[in-house]
C-alpha positions as MATLAB code, in Angstrom:
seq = 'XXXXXXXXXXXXXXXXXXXXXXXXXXXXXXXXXXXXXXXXXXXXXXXXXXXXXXXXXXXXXXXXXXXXXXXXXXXXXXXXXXXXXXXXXXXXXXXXXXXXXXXXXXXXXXXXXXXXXXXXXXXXXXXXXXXXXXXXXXXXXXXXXXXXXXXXXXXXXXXXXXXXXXXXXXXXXXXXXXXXXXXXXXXXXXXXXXXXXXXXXXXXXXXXXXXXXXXX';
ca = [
     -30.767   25.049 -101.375;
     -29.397   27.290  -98.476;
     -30.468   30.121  -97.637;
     -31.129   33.517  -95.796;
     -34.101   33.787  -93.537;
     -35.148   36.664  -91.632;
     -37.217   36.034  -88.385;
     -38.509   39.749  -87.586;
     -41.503   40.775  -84.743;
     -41.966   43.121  -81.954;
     -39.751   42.622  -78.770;
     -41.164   40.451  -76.052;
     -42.662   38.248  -79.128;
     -40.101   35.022  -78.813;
     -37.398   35.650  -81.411;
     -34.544   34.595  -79.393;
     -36.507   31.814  -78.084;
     -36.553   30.744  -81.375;
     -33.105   31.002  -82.154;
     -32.624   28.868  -79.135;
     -35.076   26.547  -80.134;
     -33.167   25.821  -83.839;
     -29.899   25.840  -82.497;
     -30.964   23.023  -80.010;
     -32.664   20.952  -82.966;
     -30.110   21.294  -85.154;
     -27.202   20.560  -82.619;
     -29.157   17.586  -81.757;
     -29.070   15.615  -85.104;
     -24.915   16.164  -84.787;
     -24.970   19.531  -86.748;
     -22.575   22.334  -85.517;
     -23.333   26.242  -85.749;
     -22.468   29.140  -85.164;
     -23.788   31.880  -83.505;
     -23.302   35.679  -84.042;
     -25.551   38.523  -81.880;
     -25.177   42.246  -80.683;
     -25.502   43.912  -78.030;
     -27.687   41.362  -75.919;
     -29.384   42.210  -72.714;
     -27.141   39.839  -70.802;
     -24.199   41.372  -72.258;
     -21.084   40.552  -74.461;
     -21.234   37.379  -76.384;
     -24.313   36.348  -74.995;
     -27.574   34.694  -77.119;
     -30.433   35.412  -74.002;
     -34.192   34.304  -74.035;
     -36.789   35.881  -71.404;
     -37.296   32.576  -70.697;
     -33.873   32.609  -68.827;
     -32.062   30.254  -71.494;
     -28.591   31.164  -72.237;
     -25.881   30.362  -74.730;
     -22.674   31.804  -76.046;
     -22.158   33.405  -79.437;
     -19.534   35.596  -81.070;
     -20.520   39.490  -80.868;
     -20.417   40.700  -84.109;
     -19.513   44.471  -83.882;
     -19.557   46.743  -86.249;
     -15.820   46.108  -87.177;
     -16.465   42.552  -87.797;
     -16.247   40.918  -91.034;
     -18.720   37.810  -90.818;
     -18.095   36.034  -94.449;
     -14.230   36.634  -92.883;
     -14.720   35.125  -89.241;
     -16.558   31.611  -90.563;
     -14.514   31.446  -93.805;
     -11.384   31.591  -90.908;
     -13.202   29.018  -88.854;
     -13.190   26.990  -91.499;
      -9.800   27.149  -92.859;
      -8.519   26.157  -89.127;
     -10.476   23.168  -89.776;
     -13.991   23.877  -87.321;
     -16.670   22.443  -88.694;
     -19.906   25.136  -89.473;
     -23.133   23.699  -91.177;
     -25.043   27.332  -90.262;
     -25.285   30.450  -88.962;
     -27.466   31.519  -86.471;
     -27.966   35.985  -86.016;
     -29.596   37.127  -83.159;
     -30.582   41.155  -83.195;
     -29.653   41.395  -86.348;
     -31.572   44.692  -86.578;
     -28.565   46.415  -84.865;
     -25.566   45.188  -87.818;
     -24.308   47.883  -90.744;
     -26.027   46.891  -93.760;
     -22.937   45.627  -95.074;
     -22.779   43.028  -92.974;
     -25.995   42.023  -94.022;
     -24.370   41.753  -96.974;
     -21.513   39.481  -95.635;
     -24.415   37.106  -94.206;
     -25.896   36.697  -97.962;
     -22.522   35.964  -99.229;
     -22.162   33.294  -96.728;
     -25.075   31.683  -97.872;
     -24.448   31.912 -101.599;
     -20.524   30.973 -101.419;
     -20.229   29.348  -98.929;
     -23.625   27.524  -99.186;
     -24.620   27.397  -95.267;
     -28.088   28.394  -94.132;
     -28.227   31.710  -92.074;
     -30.754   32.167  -89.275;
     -31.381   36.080  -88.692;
     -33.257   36.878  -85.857;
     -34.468   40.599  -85.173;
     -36.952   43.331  -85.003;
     -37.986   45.716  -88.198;
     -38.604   48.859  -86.602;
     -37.301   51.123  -83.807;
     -38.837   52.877  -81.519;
     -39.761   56.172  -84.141;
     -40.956   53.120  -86.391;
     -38.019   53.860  -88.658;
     -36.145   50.767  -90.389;
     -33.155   49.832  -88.728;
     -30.510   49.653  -91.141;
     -29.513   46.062  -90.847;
     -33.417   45.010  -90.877;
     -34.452   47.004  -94.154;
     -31.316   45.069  -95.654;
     -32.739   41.852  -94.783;
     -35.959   42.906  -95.786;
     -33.864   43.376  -99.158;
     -31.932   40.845  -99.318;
     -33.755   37.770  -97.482;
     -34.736   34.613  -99.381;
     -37.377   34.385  -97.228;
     -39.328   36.553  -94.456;
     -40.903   34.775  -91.731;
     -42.881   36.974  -88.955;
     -42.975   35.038  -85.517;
     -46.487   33.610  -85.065;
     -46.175   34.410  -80.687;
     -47.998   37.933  -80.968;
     -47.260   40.675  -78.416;
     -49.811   42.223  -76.588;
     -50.367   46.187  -76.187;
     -51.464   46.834  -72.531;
     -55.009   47.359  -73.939;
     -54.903   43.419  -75.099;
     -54.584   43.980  -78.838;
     -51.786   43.369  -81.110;
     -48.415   44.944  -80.409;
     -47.029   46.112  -83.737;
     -44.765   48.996  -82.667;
     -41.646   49.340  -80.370;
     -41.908   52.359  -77.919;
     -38.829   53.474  -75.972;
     -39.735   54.793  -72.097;
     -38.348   57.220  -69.799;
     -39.745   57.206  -66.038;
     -43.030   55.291  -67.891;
     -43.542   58.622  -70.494;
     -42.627   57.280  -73.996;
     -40.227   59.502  -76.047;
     -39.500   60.333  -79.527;
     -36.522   61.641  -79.886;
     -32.651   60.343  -79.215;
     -30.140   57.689  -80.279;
     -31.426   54.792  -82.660;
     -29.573   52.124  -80.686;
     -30.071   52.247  -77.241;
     -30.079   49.027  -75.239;
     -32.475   48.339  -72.966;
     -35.450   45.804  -71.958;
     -39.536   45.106  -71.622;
     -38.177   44.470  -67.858;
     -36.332   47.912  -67.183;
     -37.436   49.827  -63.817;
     -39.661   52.561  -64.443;
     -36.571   55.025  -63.861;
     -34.565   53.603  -66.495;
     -34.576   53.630  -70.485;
     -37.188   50.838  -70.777;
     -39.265   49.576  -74.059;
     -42.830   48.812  -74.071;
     -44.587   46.901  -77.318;
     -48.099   49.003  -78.017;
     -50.423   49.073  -80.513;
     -50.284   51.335  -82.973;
     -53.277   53.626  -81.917;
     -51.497   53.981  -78.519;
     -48.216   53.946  -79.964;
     -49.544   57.416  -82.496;
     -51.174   58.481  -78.757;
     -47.866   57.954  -76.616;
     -49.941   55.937  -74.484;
     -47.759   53.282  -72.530;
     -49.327   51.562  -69.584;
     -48.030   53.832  -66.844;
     -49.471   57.012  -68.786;
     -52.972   54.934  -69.002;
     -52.660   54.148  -65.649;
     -52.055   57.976  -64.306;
     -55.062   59.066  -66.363;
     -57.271   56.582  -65.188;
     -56.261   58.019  -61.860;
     -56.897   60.900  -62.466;
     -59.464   63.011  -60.403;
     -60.749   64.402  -63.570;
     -62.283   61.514  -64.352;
     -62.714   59.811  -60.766;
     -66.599   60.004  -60.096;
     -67.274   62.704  -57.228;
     -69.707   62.033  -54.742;
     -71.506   65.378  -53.286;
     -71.182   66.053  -49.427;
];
């Protein structure tokens, strides 16, 4: 039976690698998919790894009907045996909706790749609708790391290496940013309750307040 699968985990944890990875598999036994993402870090239309791997895909914006675009593909006679979604945390809920439709009318598997949480560790929209809607929920097995070594669960968003709290929901950005630009950073979540990226750790160890002083 097809169905919808939802491939969640931090950033920086291999979920577009993934999608890669199943696209490549897939196209290799002579099956044809196709692929949908948003707002990728190497821009328009664009499914990107970290690992530097590259492919196109269809942006799906926010005025794009999904069920519509492959039910279109196939009436001009393309051939699509499943749907690959990459950041799927950033679509409207009702095209989360469109995605389940494609699997139960249309009967294709659908691929969504994405993260839960932002970087307030609020739902995104198009995630908790997944979470919802899914057939099945599959959390990537490559763990993040906090800078302290243990598990990153949370997504912080940086400015200048200070993690902040407060602003748009969707901001694009990377793990890769310069420390003067909007940047992310996967933490723990003790450091991620503390505000404590890596650059703030590394200022405080630093610090002459805690630097040993040696009497003259």
């Amino acid at each position: 039976m097809p169905e919808l699968v939802f491939f969640s985990g931090t950033m920086d944890c291999g979920k577009s690698t993934l999608a890669l990875q199943i696209e490549h598999n897939r196209s290799a036994r002579g099956l044809q998919g196709l692929i949908f993402t948003r707002d990728d870090r190497a821009g328009e239309g664009k499914l990107s790894s970290r690992l530097g791997l590259v492919t196109d895909a269809v942006e799906a914006g926010p005025g794009l009907d999904l069920y519509g675009y492959v039910v279109e593909e196939l009436s001009r006679g393309g051939r699509v045996d499943y749907v690959i979604v990459d950041e799927a945390q950033f679509l409207l809920a009702v095209q989360i909706d469109q995605l389940a439709r494609i699997v139960d009318d249309l009967e294709l598997d659908v691929f969504a790749f994405g993260i839960t949480t932002d970087f307030r560790t609020r739902l995104f929209p198009g995630s908790q609708r997944l979470i919802e809607l899914a057939d099945r929920l599959e959390t990537l097995q490559v763990e993040a790391m906090c800078w302290c070594g243990a598990r990153a669960t949370h997504n912080a968003r940086t400015v200048g290496g200070e993690m902040v709290v407060e602003g748009e929901q969707v901001v694009v950005g990377d793990v890769a940013q310069s420390a003067a630009e909007v940047g992310y950073e996967v933490l723990c979540r003790r450091h991620h309750r503390r505000r404590m990226t890596s650059a703030t750790a590394r200022a405080a160890a630093l610090s002459p307040d805690v630097l040993p002083v040696t009497a003259t």
